[in-house]
Each structure stands twice: as C-alpha cells, then as structure tokens.
Amino acid sequence: MAEKPLTIYRSDYTPPNWLVDEVELHFDLDPETTEVISRLRLRRNPETEAGPLRLDGEGLELLGVRLNGRPLDDENYLRKPDGLTFPELPSPCLLETRVRINPAANTALEGLYVSSGNFCTQCEAQGFRHITYYPDRPDILARFTTTIVADQVRYPQLLSNGNPVARRKLPDGRHSVTWEDPFPKPCYLFALVAGDLVEISDSFTTCSGRDIALRFYVEHHHRDKVGHAVEALKKAMRWDEEQFGREYDLDIYMVVAVDDFNMGAMENKGLNIFNSKYVLARSDTATDADFQAIEEVIAHEYFHNWTGNRITCRDWFQLSLKEGLTVFRDQEFSADQVHRDAKRIEDVRLLRNSQFPEDGGPMAHPVRPDSYQQINNFYTMTVYHKGAELIRMMQTLLGRDGFRKGMDLYFERHDGQAVTCDDFRRAMADANGRDLSQFERWYSQAGTPRLDIRDSFDAKTGRYRLRVRQSCPPTPGQPQKESFHLPLRIALLDREGKEIPLRLQGEDTADGSDRILEIQHQEEEFVFCDLADRPMPSLLRGFSAPVILDYPWSDADLAFLLRYDRDPFGRWDAGQQLACRQLLQLVELIRENRPPAISPLLASSLGGVLRDETCESALRVQLLTLPSETYLAEQMQPADPGAIHRARQFLRRELAAELRQPLLALYRQLHQTDGYRCTPEDAGRRGLKNLCLGYLLELEETEFQQLAVAQYRQADNMTDQLAALQALCNSDVAEREELLNDFHARWKDQPLVLDKWFTLQATSRRDDCLDQVIKLAAHPDFNLRNPNRARSLLGALAHSNPAAFHRNDGSGYRFIADYVLRLDRLNPQIAARLVSCFNRWRRMVPELGEQMRAELERIQTDSKLSRDVREIVGKALNG
Ligand code: B3K
Ligand code: ZN
C-alpha cells in the first residue's frame, strides 16, 4: 500500500499538553531482539488546556504498558502504527512501556542499529520513536537516566549521555552501566553506543579551570588515526570560550566513530556519534581536504552544545535556528585555522554550486520552511548554508561587537529553552536597539534575490551614482516577494586599482574606503561625491549577501578587478565571471558545430595569478579553478551538460597549452620532497602544485603523465597520491589500469580510502566513465547498505559528474533510477538524497529533460516508495 503523503504545517504548531520531567530507560541489548523499557514521569502542561497524551512509536513490538506501577489494559489507550494515545491519565503519573525492536534489521540507520557489530543510535530528527514510545518532539525537555545491559565480551563499552553512575556485573557474562544526564534535553539528543571499541583519552582544562575528560571511541585497528580529531576538538573548545565566552558544561565529552552513518555526525549531548569519515585521518590515508573537513565537523558538533543543545528548536521548522547558526560558527572557526580568504571563497562556491540550484528548483523552500512531508528531506543546503549566510548578514549589519552582544543576550534569555528563529532575531535586535523586523523575510521567503546595479558619473560635479534594484524570482507557493533587508559592501577603485575615500552625499567628510550600504527598498540610490574620474566599483565585497549580482562589466573591467581588487572575494568573483563568459561562448560555438576559440584575456589574466608570488597558494588555487559544470548549467537556459563539459575541457586544455611553462615551473618549485607536514601553508602549496599537475595532464603529453606516475609512486601522503591518480584517471595513459589496481590492492582494508577509489572512477572525465561505474556497481567491494560507499559511487556520478550522468542515450538516468528504487527499500534517507539529481530536469535541453522526467515517473509508480523519496519525486514532477 502506498503511503499517502501527509503534510505537516508550521502554522499548526501547538504546545504539548503533557510534559516529561524524567525518563528512565532500560536497554537489554541483543542484535535481533532488544528490549526497551521506558518509564516516563509525566505531568500536565500548566500552560495548555487538558488533552490526551500522545506518544510516537513506529516499528515497535509493544510488550506491555503500566501506569503508576500497575498493568494498564489496552482499552485505556488507542494503538496505531505510528503511536499510542492516552485519552485520560492522572497528573502527575508514571507511565511505563516495554517494547521489542530488531536493531540488526535496521538498514535505514535511524533509531537503534548495528554498525560493524556495534550498537549505535541516530535520533535526530525523529529516530527516537523507532526505539521506544515517547512524545518525539524537540520542545519536550526531560532528564534522562539510561541503563544498558549487554554481553560483557562482545560489548565492553556501554555508553550514553551524561555521567556513568553505576556499573554492575550480571550473571551469564552480561554487565550493565547506568548513565545520568543532568541536563534536560529533547529526545533527539539521546544516544547509546555499545561495542568493542578502543578508548583514546585526553583532557581539556576550561577557562574556569575545570578538567574535562575527552574520550574518543573507535574500532581497535583505527587507534592510530584519531590524533587530528582530538586536537581539533581542543581547538574548538578553546575557540568557543575566546570568541563567544562559552564553556563546556559536562565533565565528559565523548566522540564515537562508526562506519555506517547517514550524515556527517550527530551532536548528542556529551556523546557525539560520527561518521568515521569525519574522525579518522592519518597523512597516508586522508587528504588535506579530509583533515580540514574533520576539523570543521568536530567543531560544528561541539559548537552545537550551546547552539542546539542548551538552546534547542521549538519545532523542526526552526531547524536553521541551530544549523544555520552552528554552520556560521564552524565557518568562522575554520577561517581562523586556515586561510580566511580562501575559506570564504570555498563557502561561497559551495553555496553557488549547491544552494542556488536548490533555491531555483522544485525543492525551493524558505530557510524556515512552512511545511514538509518528511523532515529528513529538509536538512538542506538552504537550511544549513543559506541559514549561515543570514547569520553572517546580521553580523555584518550589527558589526562584530554588536553581534556578540546579541549572542550574549540570546544565551542569557533562552538557555535551557526550545525557541524559534524569531527569538534569535529578537535577541540580536534588542541587544543593539535595532529594528530587524524586515530581516524576517529572509527566513520566510525562498529564492535567490537578484541585485541589478547600474551607475553613472557626472564629470562636471564629480558625482557618482549607484542605483540598486532588487528582485526575487517566484518559487513554489510564493509567486510574489517583498523586499529584503541586506548589507551591500562596496568600494570604489581608481585607475591604479587603489581604493578611493568615500563621501556619500549628505556627509561632511570622507570616511573610509570600504562601506556597507544598507539596502531595504526595491530601489535605492547612493551618490558619492568628490570623484575626479569615473571609478571602478567593487561590489558585494566578501559576498556580503547571498544574492546574484548583475552589473554591466566589460571583460576588461573584470580583468582589472581580478588583478587589483583588494577584496579576495572580489578578485575571485571577477575571474569566475570572466571565465564563465568565455565558457558560455564556447558552449554556443560547440552547439553550433563551429570551431571553438578563446580570447587571450583570460589566459593572460590567469597567467598573472599563476606568477603572483605575493598571493597565498590557497587563494591562487581558488582563482585558478574554473567554474564547475554544475554552476555553468545554472547560467544557461536550457542547459546542455554535454556541450558544457566539452567547452570546459577545451578551455582547460587551451589554458594549459598557453601557460605550460609557468605551470611546469610552479609544479617543480612546489614539488618538494622534504617530508609531509599537515599545516595550512603546506596544504596550500600541495593544492597549487596539484592544480598545476591537473592542467598539465590535459595536454596528454607523456612527459607530464610520467610526472604524475612518479608523484603517485613516490607520494608519502594521500593528498599527493590521490591527486596524481585522479589526473591520470582522466586521461588515456598506459599505466592507468595498473595504478588503479595498485591503489585498490594497497587500500582494500581501509573503507574510507576505498571510497576514494570508487569516487575517482565515478568522477572521471573520460567518455567511458558510465560503463566503468556500471561495472563497479557489481564489484565485490561495492555495498549499498553502507551510505559512504553508496555515495562514493552513485552519489558521485549523479551529483558530481554531469557529463556522465546526462549521457544522451539516457543510460545514466536509468542506472541511477534503478538504484534509487533498490536503495529506497534499505535506506530511504539516502535514496531521497540520490533521487534529487533529477530535480533540475526542466532546465535541461528537452531531449534530456524528457528522459529525466520519464525516470521520475517510473520511480513514482513504485507503490512501496518511502515518504522520503515520494516527497522529492512529487515536488520534482509538479514543482
Ligand atoms: N544535527 C545533525 C543532523 C541530523 C540529521 C538527521 N536526518 C548533524 C549536524 O548538523 O550537526
Ligand atoms: Zn549541525
């Protein structure tokens, strides 16, 4: 029977009738039959009218119910597949339920499941209802006590939130541990782990002098890959004290790494559970990007302790309250660890490549959505990353000090509460005596706004006018939009590229050369005085708002900005626009079967960047990386992924041919062999070196291919080894097969490295890529049940290799759609992520778009489809 889509609306929120003060949980663990007893101390909510008690519960075998210690007959409650309803209960009361579950059969990895023989949980957003009957909503905060019973030999570690308060040896080789969490929390933050794991311990002394035990738990053979994550945690703890005055609150902080995990990690109170990808790293198994991602995710989960756990969400529509804010915090933390400028560009690139398309497609939703069918589908780029941009804009509008004041007030007012995005905005406004009411529209209106900027200069008066017009395209359910409040950071440059002191009309004297203009109306005009010549504007500096900017630059203007703008984002953006124009022209030529050719301006500008030794390596990498095929497809209507791919490859080859001397010289200069260091500087140098190698290999010359082969063979670290193999994997070099086999043989026992081996082949630029992927799906090491592995092959093809996925004959679509259906039976969350690769079918050239639609329709006819996939497919077809 097909589940009928049930839509949940934000406007339907009502506070709970019943509150839970205390929860006592008792787990008797066994892979196939685990028994869970839950005792809830309940009382009526004094702030609402009397009403029934509703407990969520799904897939639970109910063994018994007791009220105040006595068995309760089943006529006293209503039992449905999604929960229990008790029409009448005395208040206060003690309600006990006993259920049986099967963790080993849990392939959805939500609730209690088994990964590599160990038990672990994932409860956010609504996994707790797969463990026991409970009011599974984030606005019910209770104190948890958890007793875990299990076989002592197979499960020596028994972990849950808070502090261990009792340990017992039991008959039959079993033992038990009881944990108490003193902080009331919503059930989505509950966690349990049981297994045979090695404990790696360290400690941290907080600013007030308390000693915190840090404990990392991993499988025994991974014990030598935890050091980086431990250091990252300590840095994050210190940073949150220094930047936000926030100290850790419990005495123990635990992190567990598991191989089977749907997302990156989970911030359970005092017991984070991580995808092992974001914990385990050694220089020979993990790349510089992996090291950076680990630091970021460790920090993100740690920061949730204040932004998410101590102050949580009233309902799931408010998800960005914790996620947008915590992403902003981890971005700032990472910017302080690595190169701030390059990091900002990476964040903008991600937003443009992934969030803009979401905002322009059938899944477009406000940062605070109004409705959902499956909340798991709303852990999106919009909620996380556009949400982070909203926080950043508030900081830009209020200034760093004003923002900090707002954060302090937010913690002071709401610690221990479940609140809304409005509460956050109000704290920011009140702490600064500012009106942020219009800013609310960023939370309620979907779509990427556009700023059209035009200017004029009057030589007689020396006045320069900037006219700013904002608009926002319609999105599903929102045909009309109202104006946004946003900061537009600008500077004006003179002919030498120097910033000009700025005096706006009405001001007495010039004040600084970098300004934040506040935009609130649909049209705004700013008049700058005392200009000798027409200036060159530098607009949206630092990407001060998540918008699309339109200004009539000439190619020469863009080349000028790429060279002179002191704002690194401005430089990068100018280069991207210049390259984007060139690429779109090439696409047209290719589509018309005319000979492609490039203008010399781009090559000479990029040549300048390549030789600019004053520019940090990490920034040079960003400046020299062409816009992605996905981004280009968004700039073209209808999009032709095949032509885009050919155009981008053509441009890469032309640039390599044009710049071969400086590329080779730089490669040689940077290719030191004096040992690996995991520092931002060295990582930047490796990044630039490998970028040069990638370009050189486009030339398909033996000399360069041999450089890559040698780099692969001699590499003492995964960054260099993988970069060499990746470059070779794209070309026709004789050693290709041999090296791929070598890599597999070397790393077959390291799942995270083997994932890279799959991804490398799934993102290859070669024409035979899809055929290889189809073969790899039958490889003995491929495994649909492991989310990382499924993503490494299927996700990589569908989301990161447009040319192969959009093959003209539709075979890429059929292949992925088949796997969506297979995956949906096992793990709906992962299947829903995968199927979203079809969302943009309306933008594609019709011969492709129609085939994509046909696959969506085929998926939709499957009667057993999960709510997760059904929601995405339904929106893609109707949106
Ligand atoms: N809060 C978790 C995400 C849980 C996702 C559930 N489907 C990870 C994070 O954002 O930190
Ligand atoms: Zn988060």
Tab-separated table of C-alpha atoms in Angstrom, residues 275-689:
chain	number	residue	atom	x	y	z
A	275	ASN	CA	30.590	9.079	10.516
A	276	SER	CA	34.141	7.690	10.719
A	277	LYS	CA	34.963	9.814	7.661
A	278	TYR	CA	34.959	12.870	9.957
A	279	VAL	CA	37.161	11.411	12.666
A	280	LEU	CA	39.769	9.076	11.201
A	281	ALA	CA	42.793	10.523	9.477
A	282	ARG	CA	46.440	9.742	9.018
A	283	SER	CA	48.583	11.541	6.459
A	284	ASP	CA	48.829	8.417	4.282
A	285	THR	CA	45.064	7.739	4.324
A	286	ALA	CA	43.469	11.185	4.358
A	287	THR	CA	43.841	14.208	2.096
A	288	ASP	CA	44.328	17.809	3.140
A	289	ALA	CA	40.650	18.340	2.374
A	290	ASP	CA	39.766	15.458	4.707
A	291	PHE	CA	41.858	16.946	7.510
A	292	GLN	CA	40.131	20.274	7.048
A	293	ALA	CA	36.673	18.696	6.942
A	294	ILE	CA	37.362	16.756	10.153
A	295	GLU	CA	38.361	19.927	11.955
A	296	GLU	CA	35.206	21.613	10.716
A	297	VAL	CA	32.759	18.840	11.612
A	298	ILE	CA	34.335	18.177	15.024
A	299	ALA	CA	33.965	21.889	15.741
A	300	HIS	CA	30.430	22.006	14.345
A	301	GLU	CA	29.185	19.234	16.618
A	302	TYR	CA	30.980	20.713	19.594
A	303	PHE	CA	29.505	24.165	18.965
A	304	HIS	CA	26.037	22.612	18.943
A	305	ASN	CA	26.401	22.083	22.665
A	306	TRP	CA	25.430	25.724	23.102
A	307	THR	CA	23.692	26.414	19.807
A	308	GLY	CA	21.336	23.462	19.544
A	309	ASN	CA	21.562	21.501	22.771
A	310	ARG	CA	21.320	24.066	25.573
A	311	ILE	CA	19.123	26.234	23.391
A	312	THR	CA	17.175	23.983	21.087
A	313	CYS	CA	14.423	24.248	18.467
A	314	ARG	CA	10.762	24.594	19.382
A	315	ASP	CA	9.774	22.560	16.315
A	316	TRP	CA	11.571	21.194	13.255
A	317	PHE	CA	10.612	24.171	11.093
A	318	GLN	CA	13.092	26.107	13.228
A	319	LEU	CA	15.950	23.776	12.255
A	320	SER	CA	18.065	26.658	10.929
A	321	LEU	CA	17.975	28.215	14.395
A	322	LYS	CA	20.599	25.660	15.362
A	323	GLU	CA	22.009	24.625	11.990
A	324	GLY	CA	22.454	27.989	10.252
A	325	LEU	CA	23.974	29.432	13.411
A	326	THR	CA	26.253	26.467	14.012
A	327	VAL	CA	27.453	26.389	10.396
A	328	PHE	CA	28.260	30.094	10.707
A	329	ARG	CA	30.221	29.330	13.868
A	330	ASP	CA	32.146	26.450	12.273
A	331	GLN	CA	32.904	28.578	9.196
A	332	GLU	CA	34.378	31.294	11.386
A	333	PHE	CA	36.323	28.767	13.417
A	334	SER	CA	37.767	27.203	10.259
A	335	ALA	CA	38.564	30.617	8.805
A	336	ASP	CA	40.664	31.233	11.926
A	337	GLN	CA	42.532	27.930	11.492
A	338	VAL	CA	43.224	28.053	7.752
A	339	HIS	CA	43.307	30.893	5.219
A	340	ARG	CA	40.333	33.099	5.924
A	341	ASP	CA	40.089	34.426	2.345
A	342	ALA	CA	40.287	31.052	0.631
A	343	LYS	CA	37.833	29.606	3.138
A	344	ARG	CA	35.301	32.333	2.430
A	345	ILE	CA	35.592	31.608	-1.285
A	346	GLU	CA	35.144	27.858	-0.689
A	347	ASP	CA	31.975	28.610	1.264
A	348	VAL	CA	30.619	30.860	-1.484
A	349	ARG	CA	31.479	28.293	-4.130
A	350	LEU	CA	29.533	25.675	-2.222
A	351	LEU	CA	26.562	27.990	-1.841
A	352	ARG	CA	26.504	28.834	-5.541
A	353	ASN	CA	27.062	25.271	-6.718
A	354	SER	CA	24.551	23.638	-4.418
A	355	GLN	CA	22.246	26.073	-2.636
A	356	PHE	CA	21.431	28.372	-5.544
A	357	PRO	CA	20.211	25.453	-7.680
A	358	GLU	CA	18.107	24.208	-4.768
A	359	ASP	CA	16.614	27.682	-4.366
A	360	GLY	CA	15.848	27.826	-8.081
A	361	GLY	CA	14.327	24.345	-8.335
A	362	PRO	CA	11.264	22.383	-7.266
A	363	MET	CA	12.560	21.840	-3.705
A	364	ALA	CA	12.996	25.601	-3.108
A	365	HIS	CA	11.949	26.385	0.461
A	366	PRO	CA	12.454	29.210	2.913
A	367	VAL	CA	15.269	28.924	5.472
A	368	ARG	CA	12.415	28.371	7.915
A	369	PRO	CA	10.118	26.117	5.857
A	370	ASP	CA	6.333	26.337	6.092
A	371	SER	CA	5.601	22.664	5.505
A	372	TYR	CA	7.164	19.278	4.965
A	373	GLN	CA	6.196	15.695	4.340
A	374	GLN	CA	9.426	14.175	5.640
A	375	ILE	CA	11.592	16.373	7.857
A	376	ASN	CA	14.735	14.452	6.879
A	377	ASN	CA	14.383	15.997	3.418
A	378	PHE	CA	14.874	19.448	4.955
A	379	TYR	CA	18.416	19.007	6.190
A	380	THR	CA	19.315	21.051	3.160
A	381	MET	CA	21.841	23.493	1.799
A	382	THR	CA	19.192	26.165	2.295
A	383	VAL	CA	18.601	25.459	5.993
A	384	TYR	CA	22.309	24.973	6.710
A	385	HIS	CA	24.267	27.208	4.378
A	386	LYS	CA	21.849	29.918	3.366
A	387	GLY	CA	20.901	29.902	7.057
A	388	ALA	CA	24.565	30.582	7.883
A	389	GLU	CA	24.617	33.463	5.392
A	390	LEU	CA	21.652	35.027	7.207
A	391	ILE	CA	23.583	34.940	10.482
A	392	ARG	CA	26.601	36.417	8.697
A	393	MET	CA	24.451	39.236	7.296
A	394	MET	CA	23.210	40.028	10.794
A	395	GLN	CA	26.831	40.199	11.925
A	396	THR	CA	27.675	42.497	9.004
A	397	LEU	CA	24.715	44.768	9.774
A	398	LEU	CA	25.371	44.912	13.525
A	399	GLY	CA	29.163	44.790	13.476
A	400	ARG	CA	31.224	42.155	15.294
A	401	ASP	CA	30.712	43.688	18.721
A	402	GLY	CA	27.008	44.185	18.200
A	403	PHE	CA	26.678	40.597	17.039
A	404	ARG	CA	28.496	39.334	20.132
A	405	LYS	CA	26.146	41.378	22.325
A	406	GLY	CA	23.230	39.778	20.548
A	407	MET	CA	24.657	36.297	21.118
A	408	ASP	CA	25.153	37.038	24.818
A	409	LEU	CA	21.565	38.187	25.139
A	410	TYR	CA	20.341	35.132	23.240
A	411	PHE	CA	22.139	32.796	25.685
A	412	GLU	CA	21.006	34.815	28.685
A	413	ARG	CA	17.372	34.801	27.656
A	414	HIS	CA	16.952	31.325	26.268
A	415	ASP	CA	19.412	28.926	27.933
A	416	GLY	CA	17.505	25.720	28.660
A	417	GLN	CA	14.639	26.546	26.305
A	418	ALA	CA	13.257	25.396	22.953
A	419	VAL	CA	12.829	28.504	20.826
A	420	THR	CA	12.290	29.891	17.326
A	421	CYS	CA	14.257	31.756	14.669
A	422	ASP	CA	12.246	34.849	15.636
A	423	ASP	CA	13.579	34.626	19.190
A	424	PHE	CA	17.121	34.691	17.851
A	425	ARG	CA	16.469	37.696	15.629
A	426	ARG	CA	14.750	39.491	18.517
A	427	ALA	CA	17.764	38.986	20.780
A	428	MET	CA	20.022	40.435	18.058
A	429	ALA	CA	17.713	43.426	17.579
A	430	ASP	CA	17.131	44.099	21.292
A	431	ALA	CA	20.796	43.861	22.239
A	432	ASN	CA	21.582	46.541	19.673
A	433	GLY	CA	18.499	48.718	19.788
A	434	ARG	CA	17.955	47.943	16.126
A	435	ASP	CA	14.882	47.124	14.085
A	436	LEU	CA	15.385	43.795	12.333
A	437	SER	CA	11.741	43.159	11.544
A	438	GLN	CA	12.207	43.352	7.786
A	439	PHE	CA	15.051	40.864	8.077
A	440	GLU	CA	12.411	38.233	8.902
A	441	ARG	CA	11.678	37.933	5.168
A	442	TRP	CA	14.980	36.148	4.701
A	443	TYR	CA	13.519	33.377	6.849
A	444	SER	CA	10.101	33.258	5.206
A	445	GLN	CA	10.771	33.879	1.506
A	446	ALA	CA	12.513	31.302	-0.679
A	447	GLY	CA	14.506	32.037	-3.820
A	448	THR	CA	17.811	33.763	-4.536
A	449	PRO	CA	17.341	37.531	-4.758
A	450	ARG	CA	18.924	39.488	-7.603
A	451	LEU	CA	20.573	42.857	-7.329
A	452	ASP	CA	20.725	44.841	-10.555
A	453	ILE	CA	23.212	47.634	-10.146
A	454	ARG	CA	23.668	50.470	-12.629
A	455	ASP	CA	25.787	53.571	-12.256
A	456	SER	CA	26.536	56.928	-13.812
A	457	PHE	CA	29.241	59.521	-13.414
A	458	ASP	CA	28.935	63.252	-13.865
A	459	ALA	CA	32.384	64.666	-14.623
A	460	LYS	CA	31.198	68.250	-14.056
A	461	THR	CA	30.043	67.691	-10.467
A	462	GLY	CA	32.377	64.784	-9.634
A	463	ARG	CA	29.378	62.769	-8.530
A	464	TYR	CA	28.967	59.065	-8.975
A	465	ARG	CA	25.565	57.453	-8.628
A	466	LEU	CA	24.900	53.788	-7.843
A	467	ARG	CA	21.352	52.608	-8.401
A	468	VAL	CA	20.435	49.297	-6.819
A	469	ARG	CA	17.306	47.412	-7.770
A	470	GLN	CA	16.363	44.192	-6.012
A	471	SER	CA	14.025	41.443	-7.137
A	472	CYS	CA	13.397	37.824	-6.301
A	473	PRO	CA	12.062	35.152	-8.651
A	474	PRO	CA	8.860	33.256	-7.839
A	475	THR	CA	9.303	29.912	-6.080
A	476	PRO	CA	6.798	27.088	-5.453
A	477	GLY	CA	3.910	28.553	-3.443
A	478	GLN	CA	5.428	32.048	-3.394
A	479	PRO	CA	4.639	33.972	-6.590
A	480	GLN	CA	5.350	37.424	-5.119
A	481	LYS	CA	8.192	38.534	-2.880
A	482	GLU	CA	8.697	41.560	-0.700
A	483	SER	CA	11.964	43.483	-0.465
A	484	PHE	CA	14.821	42.144	1.597
A	485	HIS	CA	16.988	43.981	4.097
A	486	LEU	CA	20.624	43.348	3.249
A	487	PRO	CA	24.159	44.697	3.582
A	488	LEU	CA	25.890	45.593	0.312
A	489	ARG	CA	29.586	46.038	0.942
A	490	ILE	CA	31.381	48.136	-1.668
A	491	ALA	CA	34.470	50.129	-2.536
A	492	LEU	CA	35.361	52.380	-5.458
A	493	LEU	CA	38.707	51.922	-7.174
A	494	ASP	CA	40.724	54.467	-9.089
A	495	ARG	CA	42.600	53.770	-12.335
A	496	GLU	CA	45.525	52.265	-10.458
A	497	GLY	CA	43.204	49.994	-8.555
A	498	LYS	CA	43.525	51.931	-5.300
A	499	GLU	CA	40.512	52.377	-3.077
A	500	ILE	CA	39.083	55.898	-3.031
A	501	PRO	CA	37.995	57.559	0.246
A	502	LEU	CA	34.209	57.629	0.243
A	503	ARG	CA	31.917	60.556	0.971
A	504	LEU	CA	28.244	59.989	0.427
A	505	GLN	CA	26.038	62.949	-0.402
A	506	GLY	CA	24.970	64.473	2.911
A	507	GLU	CA	28.165	63.523	4.752
A	508	ASP	CA	30.655	66.230	5.730
A	509	THR	CA	33.872	64.374	5.173
A	510	ALA	CA	35.083	61.178	3.592
A	511	ASP	CA	35.088	58.201	5.938
A	512	GLY	CA	36.982	55.104	4.963
A	513	SER	CA	37.089	53.441	1.583
A	514	ASP	CA	35.066	50.305	2.255
A	515	ARG	CA	31.391	50.775	3.072
A	516	ILE	CA	28.378	48.748	3.982
A	517	LEU	CA	25.340	50.146	2.215
A	518	GLU	CA	22.065	49.041	3.767
A	519	ILE	CA	19.521	48.011	1.187
A	520	GLN	CA	15.886	47.859	2.269
A	521	HIS	CA	13.740	49.041	-0.595
A	522	GLN	CA	13.146	47.717	-4.031
A	523	GLU	CA	15.173	50.614	-5.428
A	524	GLU	CA	17.884	52.566	-3.700
A	525	GLU	CA	20.276	55.209	-4.901
A	526	PHE	CA	23.627	56.197	-3.420
A	527	VAL	CA	25.501	59.305	-4.536
A	528	PHE	CA	29.250	59.545	-3.918
A	529	CYS	CA	30.957	62.926	-4.108
A	530	ASP	CA	34.406	64.359	-4.906
A	531	LEU	CA	35.419	61.932	-7.617
A	532	ALA	CA	37.979	63.030	-10.161
A	533	ASP	CA	37.227	60.246	-12.631
A	534	ARG	CA	34.700	57.567	-13.191
A	535	PRO	CA	35.630	54.916	-10.583
A	536	MET	CA	35.576	51.166	-10.931
A	537	PRO	CA	33.085	49.774	-8.393
A	538	SER	CA	33.971	46.712	-6.324
A	539	LEU	CA	30.572	45.319	-5.367
A	540	LEU	CA	29.239	42.758	-2.879
A	541	ARG	CA	32.661	42.535	-1.239
A	542	GLY	CA	33.204	39.401	0.817
A	543	PHE	CA	29.902	38.189	-0.661
A	544	SER	CA	28.077	40.358	1.862
A	545	ALA	CA	24.662	38.903	0.943
A	546	PRO	CA	23.525	35.615	-0.671
A	547	VAL	CA	22.315	37.204	-3.889
A	548	ILE	CA	23.004	37.167	-7.617
A	549	LEU	CA	24.593	40.423	-8.681
A	550	ASP	CA	24.159	41.922	-12.106
A	551	TYR	CA	26.340	44.823	-13.222
A	552	PRO	CA	27.365	45.559	-16.819
A	553	TRP	CA	31.094	44.861	-16.528
A	554	SER	CA	33.211	44.764	-19.639
A	555	ASP	CA	35.720	41.928	-19.969
A	556	ALA	CA	38.458	44.477	-19.381
A	557	ASP	CA	36.741	45.599	-16.129
A	558	LEU	CA	36.697	42.016	-14.896
A	559	ALA	CA	40.350	41.501	-15.774
A	560	PHE	CA	41.120	44.747	-13.928
A	561	LEU	CA	39.275	43.619	-10.802
A	562	LEU	CA	40.866	40.166	-10.937
A	563	ARG	CA	44.195	41.919	-10.858
A	564	TYR	CA	43.649	44.823	-8.490
A	565	ASP	CA	40.695	44.340	-6.194
A	566	ARG	CA	41.962	44.128	-2.627
A	567	ASP	CA	38.915	42.140	-1.648
A	568	PRO	CA	39.886	38.493	-2.293
A	569	PHE	CA	36.289	37.506	-2.937
A	570	GLY	CA	36.013	40.375	-5.428
A	571	ARG	CA	39.116	39.189	-7.272
A	572	TRP	CA	37.871	35.645	-7.374
A	573	ASP	CA	34.386	36.591	-8.463
A	574	ALA	CA	35.719	38.764	-11.291
A	575	GLY	CA	37.820	35.851	-12.521
A	576	GLN	CA	34.873	33.482	-12.300
A	577	GLN	CA	32.697	35.842	-14.305
A	578	LEU	CA	35.349	36.292	-16.944
A	579	ALA	CA	35.775	32.528	-17.242
A	580	CYS	CA	32.037	31.977	-17.202
A	581	ARG	CA	31.552	34.319	-20.154
A	582	GLN	CA	34.296	32.607	-22.079
A	583	LEU	CA	32.842	29.191	-21.315
A	584	LEU	CA	29.321	30.106	-22.330
A	585	GLN	CA	30.642	31.464	-25.635
A	586	LEU	CA	32.467	28.187	-26.197
A	587	VAL	CA	29.281	26.258	-25.431
A	588	GLU	CA	27.476	28.200	-28.153
A	589	LEU	CA	30.209	27.528	-30.688
A	590	ILE	CA	30.246	23.848	-29.824
A	591	ARG	CA	26.480	23.576	-30.066
A	592	GLU	CA	26.592	25.207	-33.487
A	593	ASN	CA	29.418	22.910	-34.624
A	594	ARG	CA	31.708	25.852	-35.138
A	595	PRO	CA	35.406	25.748	-34.269
A	596	PRO	CA	35.914	26.806	-30.648
A	597	ALA	CA	38.444	29.515	-29.887
A	598	ILE	CA	39.318	31.526	-26.812
A	599	SER	CA	40.175	35.166	-26.292
A	600	PRO	CA	43.656	35.849	-24.917
A	601	LEU	CA	42.459	37.966	-21.980
A	602	LEU	CA	41.525	35.090	-19.692
A	603	ALA	CA	44.772	33.213	-20.261
A	604	SER	CA	46.884	36.288	-19.668
A	605	SER	CA	44.921	37.182	-16.524
A	606	LEU	CA	45.248	33.678	-15.108
A	607	GLY	CA	48.904	33.680	-16.101
A	608	GLY	CA	49.273	36.761	-13.931
A	609	VAL	CA	47.719	34.941	-10.986
A	610	LEU	CA	49.950	31.916	-11.533
A	611	ARG	CA	53.069	34.101	-11.347
A	612	ASP	CA	51.848	36.265	-8.474
A	613	GLU	CA	54.063	35.108	-5.638
A	614	THR	CA	52.545	37.633	-3.240
A	615	CYS	CA	49.242	35.779	-3.452
A	616	GLU	CA	48.820	32.915	-0.965
A	617	SER	CA	48.815	29.460	-2.542
A	618	ALA	CA	45.363	28.582	-1.205
A	619	LEU	CA	43.907	31.730	-2.746
A	620	ARG	CA	45.696	31.101	-6.036
A	621	VAL	CA	44.088	27.659	-6.169
A	622	GLN	CA	40.688	29.296	-5.903
A	623	LEU	CA	41.489	31.958	-8.503
A	624	LEU	CA	42.735	29.347	-10.974
A	625	THR	CA	39.849	26.902	-10.619
A	626	LEU	CA	37.258	27.320	-13.360
A	627	PRO	CA	33.547	27.473	-12.511
A	628	SER	CA	32.097	23.971	-12.176
A	629	GLU	CA	29.946	22.336	-14.836
A	630	THR	CA	27.032	22.430	-12.400
A	631	TYR	CA	27.397	26.168	-11.925
A	632	LEU	CA	27.649	26.718	-15.670
A	633	ALA	CA	24.477	24.720	-16.237
A	634	GLU	CA	22.699	27.156	-13.934
A	635	GLN	CA	23.842	30.056	-16.127
A	636	MET	CA	22.418	28.523	-19.286
A	637	GLN	CA	18.784	28.019	-20.269
A	638	PRO	CA	18.201	25.328	-21.419
A	639	ALA	CA	21.313	23.638	-20.081
A	640	ASP	CA	23.325	21.293	-22.275
A	641	PRO	CA	25.655	19.346	-19.956
A	642	GLY	CA	27.488	17.613	-22.809
A	643	ALA	CA	28.389	20.880	-24.523
A	644	ILE	CA	29.313	22.448	-21.183
A	645	HIS	CA	31.658	19.579	-20.464
A	646	ARG	CA	33.337	19.838	-23.866
A	647	ALA	CA	33.667	23.604	-23.515
A	648	ARG	CA	35.233	23.374	-20.077
A	649	GLN	CA	37.632	20.650	-21.152
A	650	PHE	CA	38.564	22.664	-24.233
A	651	LEU	CA	39.266	25.735	-22.097
A	652	ARG	CA	41.340	23.753	-19.609
A	653	ARG	CA	43.432	22.382	-22.467
A	654	GLU	CA	43.874	25.787	-24.102
A	655	LEU	CA	44.901	27.351	-20.800
A	656	ALA	CA	47.337	24.515	-20.175
A	657	ALA	CA	48.848	24.974	-23.628
A	658	GLU	CA	49.085	28.724	-23.176
A	659	LEU	CA	50.551	28.513	-19.658
A	660	ARG	CA	52.586	25.330	-19.882
A	661	GLN	CA	55.889	26.985	-18.953
A	662	PRO	CA	54.683	28.731	-15.758
A	663	LEU	CA	52.566	25.685	-14.815
A	664	LEU	CA	55.544	23.374	-15.095
A	665	ALA	CA	57.874	25.788	-13.358
A	666	LEU	CA	55.468	26.199	-10.467
A	667	TYR	CA	54.862	22.456	-10.264
A	668	ARG	CA	58.599	21.822	-9.983
A	669	GLN	CA	59.101	24.619	-7.485
A	670	LEU	CA	56.339	23.362	-5.208
A	671	HIS	CA	57.034	19.666	-5.530
A	672	GLN	CA	59.365	19.434	-2.585
A	673	THR	CA	60.044	16.056	-1.155
A	674	ASP	CA	61.274	17.122	2.258
A	675	GLY	CA	58.547	15.345	4.166
A	676	TYR	CA	54.882	15.899	4.797
A	677	ARG	CA	53.550	18.490	7.193
A	678	CYS	CA	49.878	18.970	7.912
A	679	THR	CA	49.865	22.768	8.070
A	680	PRO	CA	47.625	25.191	6.185
A	681	GLU	CA	50.681	26.592	4.380
A	682	ASP	CA	51.865	23.198	3.173
A	683	ALA	CA	48.337	22.179	2.268
A	684	GLY	CA	48.024	25.366	0.203
A	685	ARG	CA	51.268	24.561	-1.610
A	686	ARG	CA	50.166	20.987	-2.294
A	687	GLY	CA	46.857	22.291	-3.593
A	688	LEU	CA	48.549	24.677	-6.006
A	689	LYS	CA	51.060	22.071	-7.135
